[in-house]
Structure formats: C-alpha cells, structure tokens
mmCIF file of C-alpha atoms in Angstrom:
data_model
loop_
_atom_site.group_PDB
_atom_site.id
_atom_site.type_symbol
_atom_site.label_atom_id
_atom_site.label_comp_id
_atom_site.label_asym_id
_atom_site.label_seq_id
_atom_site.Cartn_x
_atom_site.Cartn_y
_atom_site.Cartn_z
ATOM 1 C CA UNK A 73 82.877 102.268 65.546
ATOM 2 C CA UNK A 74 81.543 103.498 68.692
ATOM 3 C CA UNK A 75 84.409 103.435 70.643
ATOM 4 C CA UNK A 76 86.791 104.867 68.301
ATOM 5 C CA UNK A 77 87.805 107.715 70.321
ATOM 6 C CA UNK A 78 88.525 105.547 73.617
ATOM 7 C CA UNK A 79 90.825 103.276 71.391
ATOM 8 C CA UNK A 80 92.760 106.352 69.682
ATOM 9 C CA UNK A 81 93.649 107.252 73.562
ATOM 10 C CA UNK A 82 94.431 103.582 74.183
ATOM 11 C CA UNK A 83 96.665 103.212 71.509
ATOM 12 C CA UNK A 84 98.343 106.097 71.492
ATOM 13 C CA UNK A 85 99.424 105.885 75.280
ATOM 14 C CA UNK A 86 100.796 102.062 74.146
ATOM 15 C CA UNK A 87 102.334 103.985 72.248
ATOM 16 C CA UNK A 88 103.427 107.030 74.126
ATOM 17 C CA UNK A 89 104.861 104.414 76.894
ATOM 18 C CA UNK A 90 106.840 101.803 74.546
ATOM 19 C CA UNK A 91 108.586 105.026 72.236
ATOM 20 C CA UNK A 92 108.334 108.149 74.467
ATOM 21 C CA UNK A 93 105.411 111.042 73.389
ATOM 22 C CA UNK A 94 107.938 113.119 71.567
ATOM 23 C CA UNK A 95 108.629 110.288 69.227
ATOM 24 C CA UNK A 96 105.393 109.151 68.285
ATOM 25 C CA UNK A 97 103.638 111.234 65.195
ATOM 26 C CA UNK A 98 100.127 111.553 64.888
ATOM 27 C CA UNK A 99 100.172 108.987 61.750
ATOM 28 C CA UNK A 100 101.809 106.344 63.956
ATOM 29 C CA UNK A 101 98.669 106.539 65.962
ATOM 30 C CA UNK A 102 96.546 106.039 63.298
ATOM 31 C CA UNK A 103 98.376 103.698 61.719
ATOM 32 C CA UNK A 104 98.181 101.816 65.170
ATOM 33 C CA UNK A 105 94.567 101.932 64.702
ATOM 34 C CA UNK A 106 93.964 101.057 60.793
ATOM 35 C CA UNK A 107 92.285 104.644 60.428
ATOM 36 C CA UNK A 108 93.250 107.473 58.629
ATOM 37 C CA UNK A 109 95.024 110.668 60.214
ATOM 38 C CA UNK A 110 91.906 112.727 58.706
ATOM 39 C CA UNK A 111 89.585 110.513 60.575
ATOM 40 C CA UNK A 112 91.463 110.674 63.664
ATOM 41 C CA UNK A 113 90.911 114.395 63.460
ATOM 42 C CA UNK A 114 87.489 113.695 63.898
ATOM 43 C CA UNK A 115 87.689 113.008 67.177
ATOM 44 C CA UNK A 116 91.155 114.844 68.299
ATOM 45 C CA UNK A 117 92.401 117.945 67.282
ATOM 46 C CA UNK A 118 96.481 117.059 67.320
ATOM 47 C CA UNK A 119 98.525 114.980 68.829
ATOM 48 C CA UNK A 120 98.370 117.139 72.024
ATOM 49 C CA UNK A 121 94.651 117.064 72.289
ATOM 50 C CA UNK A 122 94.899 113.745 72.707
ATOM 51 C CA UNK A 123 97.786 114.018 75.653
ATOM 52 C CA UNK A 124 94.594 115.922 77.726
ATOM 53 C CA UNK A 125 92.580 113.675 77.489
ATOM 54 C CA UNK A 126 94.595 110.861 78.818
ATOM 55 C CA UNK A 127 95.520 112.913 81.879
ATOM 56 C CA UNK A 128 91.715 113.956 81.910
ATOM 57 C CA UNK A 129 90.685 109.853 81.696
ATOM 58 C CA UNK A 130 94.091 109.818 84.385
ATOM 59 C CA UNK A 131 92.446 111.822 86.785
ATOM 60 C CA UNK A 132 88.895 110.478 86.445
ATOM 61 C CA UNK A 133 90.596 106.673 87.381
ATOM 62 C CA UNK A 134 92.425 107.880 90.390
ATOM 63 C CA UNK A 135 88.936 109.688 91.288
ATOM 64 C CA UNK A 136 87.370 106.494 91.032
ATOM 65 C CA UNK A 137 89.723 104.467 92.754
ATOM 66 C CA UNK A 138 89.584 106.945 95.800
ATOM 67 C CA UNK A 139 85.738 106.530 96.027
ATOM 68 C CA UNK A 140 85.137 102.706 95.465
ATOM 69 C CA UNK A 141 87.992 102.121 98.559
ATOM 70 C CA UNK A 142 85.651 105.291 100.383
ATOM 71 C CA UNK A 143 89.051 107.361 100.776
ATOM 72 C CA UNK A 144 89.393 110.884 100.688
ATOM 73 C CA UNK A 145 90.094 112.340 97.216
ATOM 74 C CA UNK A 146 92.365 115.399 97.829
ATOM 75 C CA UNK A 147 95.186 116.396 100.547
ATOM 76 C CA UNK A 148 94.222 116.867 104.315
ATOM 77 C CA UNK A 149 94.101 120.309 104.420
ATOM 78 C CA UNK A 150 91.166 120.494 101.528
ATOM 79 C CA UNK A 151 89.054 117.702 102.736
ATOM 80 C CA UNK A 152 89.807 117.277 106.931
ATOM 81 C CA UNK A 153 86.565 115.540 107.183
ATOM 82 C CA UNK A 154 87.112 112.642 104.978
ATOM 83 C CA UNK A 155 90.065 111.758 106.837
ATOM 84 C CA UNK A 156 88.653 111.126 110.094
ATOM 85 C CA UNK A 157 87.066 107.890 109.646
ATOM 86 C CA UNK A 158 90.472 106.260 108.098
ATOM 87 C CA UNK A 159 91.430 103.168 109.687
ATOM 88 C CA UNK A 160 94.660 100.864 109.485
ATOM 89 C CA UNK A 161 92.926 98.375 107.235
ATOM 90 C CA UNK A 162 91.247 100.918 104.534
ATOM 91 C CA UNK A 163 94.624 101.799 104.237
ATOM 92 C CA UNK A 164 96.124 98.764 103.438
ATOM 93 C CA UNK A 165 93.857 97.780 100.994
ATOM 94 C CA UNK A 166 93.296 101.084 99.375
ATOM 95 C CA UNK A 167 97.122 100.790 98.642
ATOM 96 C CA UNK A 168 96.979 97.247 97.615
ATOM 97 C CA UNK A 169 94.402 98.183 94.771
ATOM 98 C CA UNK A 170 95.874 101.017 93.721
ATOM 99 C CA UNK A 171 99.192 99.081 93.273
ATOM 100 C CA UNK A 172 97.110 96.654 91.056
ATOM 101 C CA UNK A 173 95.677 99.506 89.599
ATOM 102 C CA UNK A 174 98.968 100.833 88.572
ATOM 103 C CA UNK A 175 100.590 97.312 87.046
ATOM 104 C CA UNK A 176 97.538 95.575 86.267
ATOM 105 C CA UNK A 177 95.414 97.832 84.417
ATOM 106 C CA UNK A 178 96.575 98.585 81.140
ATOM 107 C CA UNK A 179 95.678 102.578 81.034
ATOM 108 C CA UNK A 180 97.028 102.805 84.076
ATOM 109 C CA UNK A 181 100.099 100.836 83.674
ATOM 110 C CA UNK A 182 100.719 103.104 80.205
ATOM 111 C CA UNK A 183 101.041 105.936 82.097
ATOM 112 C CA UNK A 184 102.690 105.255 84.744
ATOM 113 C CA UNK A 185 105.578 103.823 81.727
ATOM 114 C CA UNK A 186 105.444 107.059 79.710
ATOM 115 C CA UNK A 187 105.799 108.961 82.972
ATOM 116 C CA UNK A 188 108.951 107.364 84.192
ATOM 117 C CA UNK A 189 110.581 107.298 80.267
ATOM 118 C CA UNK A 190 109.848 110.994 79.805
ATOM 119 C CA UNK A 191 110.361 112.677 83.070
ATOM 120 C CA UNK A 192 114.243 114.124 82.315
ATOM 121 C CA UNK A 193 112.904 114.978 78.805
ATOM 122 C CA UNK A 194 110.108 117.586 79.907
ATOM 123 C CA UNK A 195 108.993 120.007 82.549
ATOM 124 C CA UNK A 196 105.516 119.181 81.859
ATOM 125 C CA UNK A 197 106.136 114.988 82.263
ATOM 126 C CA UNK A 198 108.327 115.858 85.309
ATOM 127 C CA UNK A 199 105.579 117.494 87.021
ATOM 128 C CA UNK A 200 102.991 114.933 86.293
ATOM 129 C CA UNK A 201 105.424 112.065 87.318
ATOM 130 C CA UNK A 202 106.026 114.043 90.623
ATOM 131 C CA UNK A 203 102.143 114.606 91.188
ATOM 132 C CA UNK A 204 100.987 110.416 89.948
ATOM 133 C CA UNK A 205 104.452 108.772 91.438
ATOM 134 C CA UNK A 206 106.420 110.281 94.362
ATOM 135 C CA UNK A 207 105.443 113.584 95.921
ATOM 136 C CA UNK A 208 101.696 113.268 95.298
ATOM 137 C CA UNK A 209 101.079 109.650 96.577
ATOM 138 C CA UNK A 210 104.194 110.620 99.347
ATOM 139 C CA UNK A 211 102.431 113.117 100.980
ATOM 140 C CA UNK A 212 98.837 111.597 100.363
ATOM 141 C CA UNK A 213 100.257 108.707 102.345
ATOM 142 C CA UNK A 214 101.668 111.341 104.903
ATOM 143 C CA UNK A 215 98.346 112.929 105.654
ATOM 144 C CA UNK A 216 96.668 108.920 106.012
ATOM 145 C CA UNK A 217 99.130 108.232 108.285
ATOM 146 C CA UNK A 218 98.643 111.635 110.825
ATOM 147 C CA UNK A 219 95.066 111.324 110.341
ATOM 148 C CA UNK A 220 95.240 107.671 112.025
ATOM 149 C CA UNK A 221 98.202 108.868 114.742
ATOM 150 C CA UNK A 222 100.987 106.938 113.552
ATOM 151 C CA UNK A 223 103.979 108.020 115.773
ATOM 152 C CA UNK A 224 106.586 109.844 113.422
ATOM 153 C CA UNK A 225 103.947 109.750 110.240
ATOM 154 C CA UNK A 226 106.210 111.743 107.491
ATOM 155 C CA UNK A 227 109.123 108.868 107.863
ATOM 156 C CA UNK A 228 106.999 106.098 107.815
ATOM 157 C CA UNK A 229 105.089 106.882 104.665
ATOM 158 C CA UNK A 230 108.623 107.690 103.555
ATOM 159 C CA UNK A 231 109.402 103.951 104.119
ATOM 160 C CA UNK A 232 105.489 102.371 103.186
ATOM 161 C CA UNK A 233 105.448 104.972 99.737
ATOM 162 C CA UNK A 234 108.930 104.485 98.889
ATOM 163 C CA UNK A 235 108.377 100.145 99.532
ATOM 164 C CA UNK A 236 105.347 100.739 97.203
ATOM 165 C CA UNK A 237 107.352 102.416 94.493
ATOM 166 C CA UNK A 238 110.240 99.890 94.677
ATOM 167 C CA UNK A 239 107.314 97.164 94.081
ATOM 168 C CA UNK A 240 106.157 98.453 90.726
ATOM 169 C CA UNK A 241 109.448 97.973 89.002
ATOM 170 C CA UNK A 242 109.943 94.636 90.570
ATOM 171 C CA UNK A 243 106.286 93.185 89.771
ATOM 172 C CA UNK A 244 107.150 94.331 85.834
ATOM 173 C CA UNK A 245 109.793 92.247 85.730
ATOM 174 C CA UNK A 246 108.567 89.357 87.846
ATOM 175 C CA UNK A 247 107.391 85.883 86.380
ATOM 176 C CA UNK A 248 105.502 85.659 89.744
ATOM 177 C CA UNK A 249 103.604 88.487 90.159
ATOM 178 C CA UNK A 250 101.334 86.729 92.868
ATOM 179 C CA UNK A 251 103.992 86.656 94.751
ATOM 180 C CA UNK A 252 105.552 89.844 94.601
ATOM 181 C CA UNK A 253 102.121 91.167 95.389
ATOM 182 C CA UNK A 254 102.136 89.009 98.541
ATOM 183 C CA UNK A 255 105.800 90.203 99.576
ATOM 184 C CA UNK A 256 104.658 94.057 98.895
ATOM 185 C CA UNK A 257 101.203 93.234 101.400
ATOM 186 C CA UNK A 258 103.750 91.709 104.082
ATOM 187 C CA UNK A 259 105.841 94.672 103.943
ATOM 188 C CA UNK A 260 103.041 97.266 104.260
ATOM 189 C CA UNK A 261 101.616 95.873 107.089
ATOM 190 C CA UNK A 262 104.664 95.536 109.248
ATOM 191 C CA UNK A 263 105.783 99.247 108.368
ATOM 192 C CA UNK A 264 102.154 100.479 108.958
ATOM 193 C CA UNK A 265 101.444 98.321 111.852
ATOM 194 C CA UNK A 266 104.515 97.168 113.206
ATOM 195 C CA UNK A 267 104.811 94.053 115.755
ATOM 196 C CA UNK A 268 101.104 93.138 115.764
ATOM 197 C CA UNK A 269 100.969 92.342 112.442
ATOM 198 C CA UNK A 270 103.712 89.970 112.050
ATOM 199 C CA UNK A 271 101.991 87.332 114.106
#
C-alpha cells in the first residue's frame, strides 16, 4: 500500500471534521483505515504528527492554488511585485476556484469543517481558522483590491470576503450547488466591479 500514509491523513481529517480533533483517538483512525495502530506508527508518530502534516499538505494546496491562477502567494508588503500585474478578472476567477476549492475538494472541504467546529475549543484551531477563513483571505483580498485601485479597497473586500464566506455555508447545505455558485459569481462581480458588470 503505497499510499498508505496519504490515506491515514485523509481519513483522519474525515474524521477530525465530522467528531472534532480532540475526540478522535489514534485507534479510531486506524480503525477508519482497517490497519493496525502499530502500523500507523509507521508512518506517524502520534496523533499530533499527523495534525502537521495536514496543515503542511494545507499550505502546499493553497500554494498551488495561488500559482496555477498566477496570483501572488503572500501579503503585499512581502511580494509588491506580484501584485502589479493583477487585473479585475484574475481576481474573479482566482476567487471562484478557490471557493470550489474550499467546498468541492474533499481535503480542502475537511479542513475548512474541523476549523469552524474547533475554533472556541483551542487557541491553536482559532488561529488557523483566523489565518485559512477570515483575517487571512480578508486582508489578502484587501491588498488585491489596492493593488488594482479600487476606491475605498478595505470595505469592499469587507463586503466581496465576507459574501464569499456567507457562500460556503450556503453551498453545504444547497441541493443546487450550480446555482449557488452562479449567485456567489453574480455577487462578486457587482461588488468588485460595480455598474459595468451588471449589464
């Protein structure tokens, strides 16, 4: 089983996101996977090991997404350069695949579940919530939006983040997601580009 040690951090996110990490024992995980606890240990040290490297494989997806869509991969103030070739469009679909990215894939999707069931339970969840799902996104968002000029910037990615976030928890309830992804492209385009784009 090649892939063993991609599954145990598969599983054990379904996991982490359906009961909460504190809940979920090291045997549940194996047991999730039809392997032993010893043979887990082959490949992960404890249960928290395992927590790393999902924030590790985390942070290598959001990497990922950031270069495929050609968009910078850190704040402003780091990278200046990548943000001066940013346009209205990149935007709008940058945003529009990392929204699928976030609901659609299933890694992804874990995550962002554990992160919003264990945020009032730990400091450590809080943060990482804060830095995958408001104020990291919010003021990524803010810096895309000064970089292209967009009169009064820090409100209006205020109003195109906080649309965004209001999305996710509608599409997972939603029997058509199509559409909800259709009302969320609608809604970034008028608060990004106002008038001209309800034509």
């Amino acid at each position: 089983m090649g892939n063993t040690k991609d599954q145990i951090l598969i599983d054990a996110l379904n996991l982490f996101a359906k009961d909460g990490y504190e809940a979920v024992s090291v045997s549940q995980i194996a047991g999730a996977l039809n392997i032993t606890k010893g043979a887990l240990y082959r490949h992960y040290k404890n249960k928290r090991d395992i927590f790393e490297h999902i924030v590790k494989r985390m942070e290598q997806g959001d990497s990922s997404q950031a270069e495929n869509y050609d968009m910078p991969e850190s704040d402003k103030e780091s990278v200046p350069e990548q943000y001066q070739e940013i346009t209205t469009e990149n935007i709008v679909e940058y945003s529009k695949s990392m929204f699928v990215y976030w609901t659609e894939d299933d890694f992804a999707s874990s995550f962002r579940k554990m992160l919003m069931l264990e945020q009032f339970r730990n400091e450590e969840m809080q943060a990482l919530y804060q830095q995958y799902l408001v104020s990291g996104p919010l003021g990524y968002v803010k810096d895309l939006f000064e970089s292209i000029g967009l009169e009064d910037a820090e409100n209006k990615a205020v109003q195109f983040y906080g649309t965004m976030y209001f999305y996710y928890s509608f599409y997972d309830g939603a029997k058509d997601k199509k559409k909800v992804k259709e009302q969320l492209e609608l809604a970034m385009k008028k608060i990004i580009g106002g008038e001209k784009n309800e034509e």
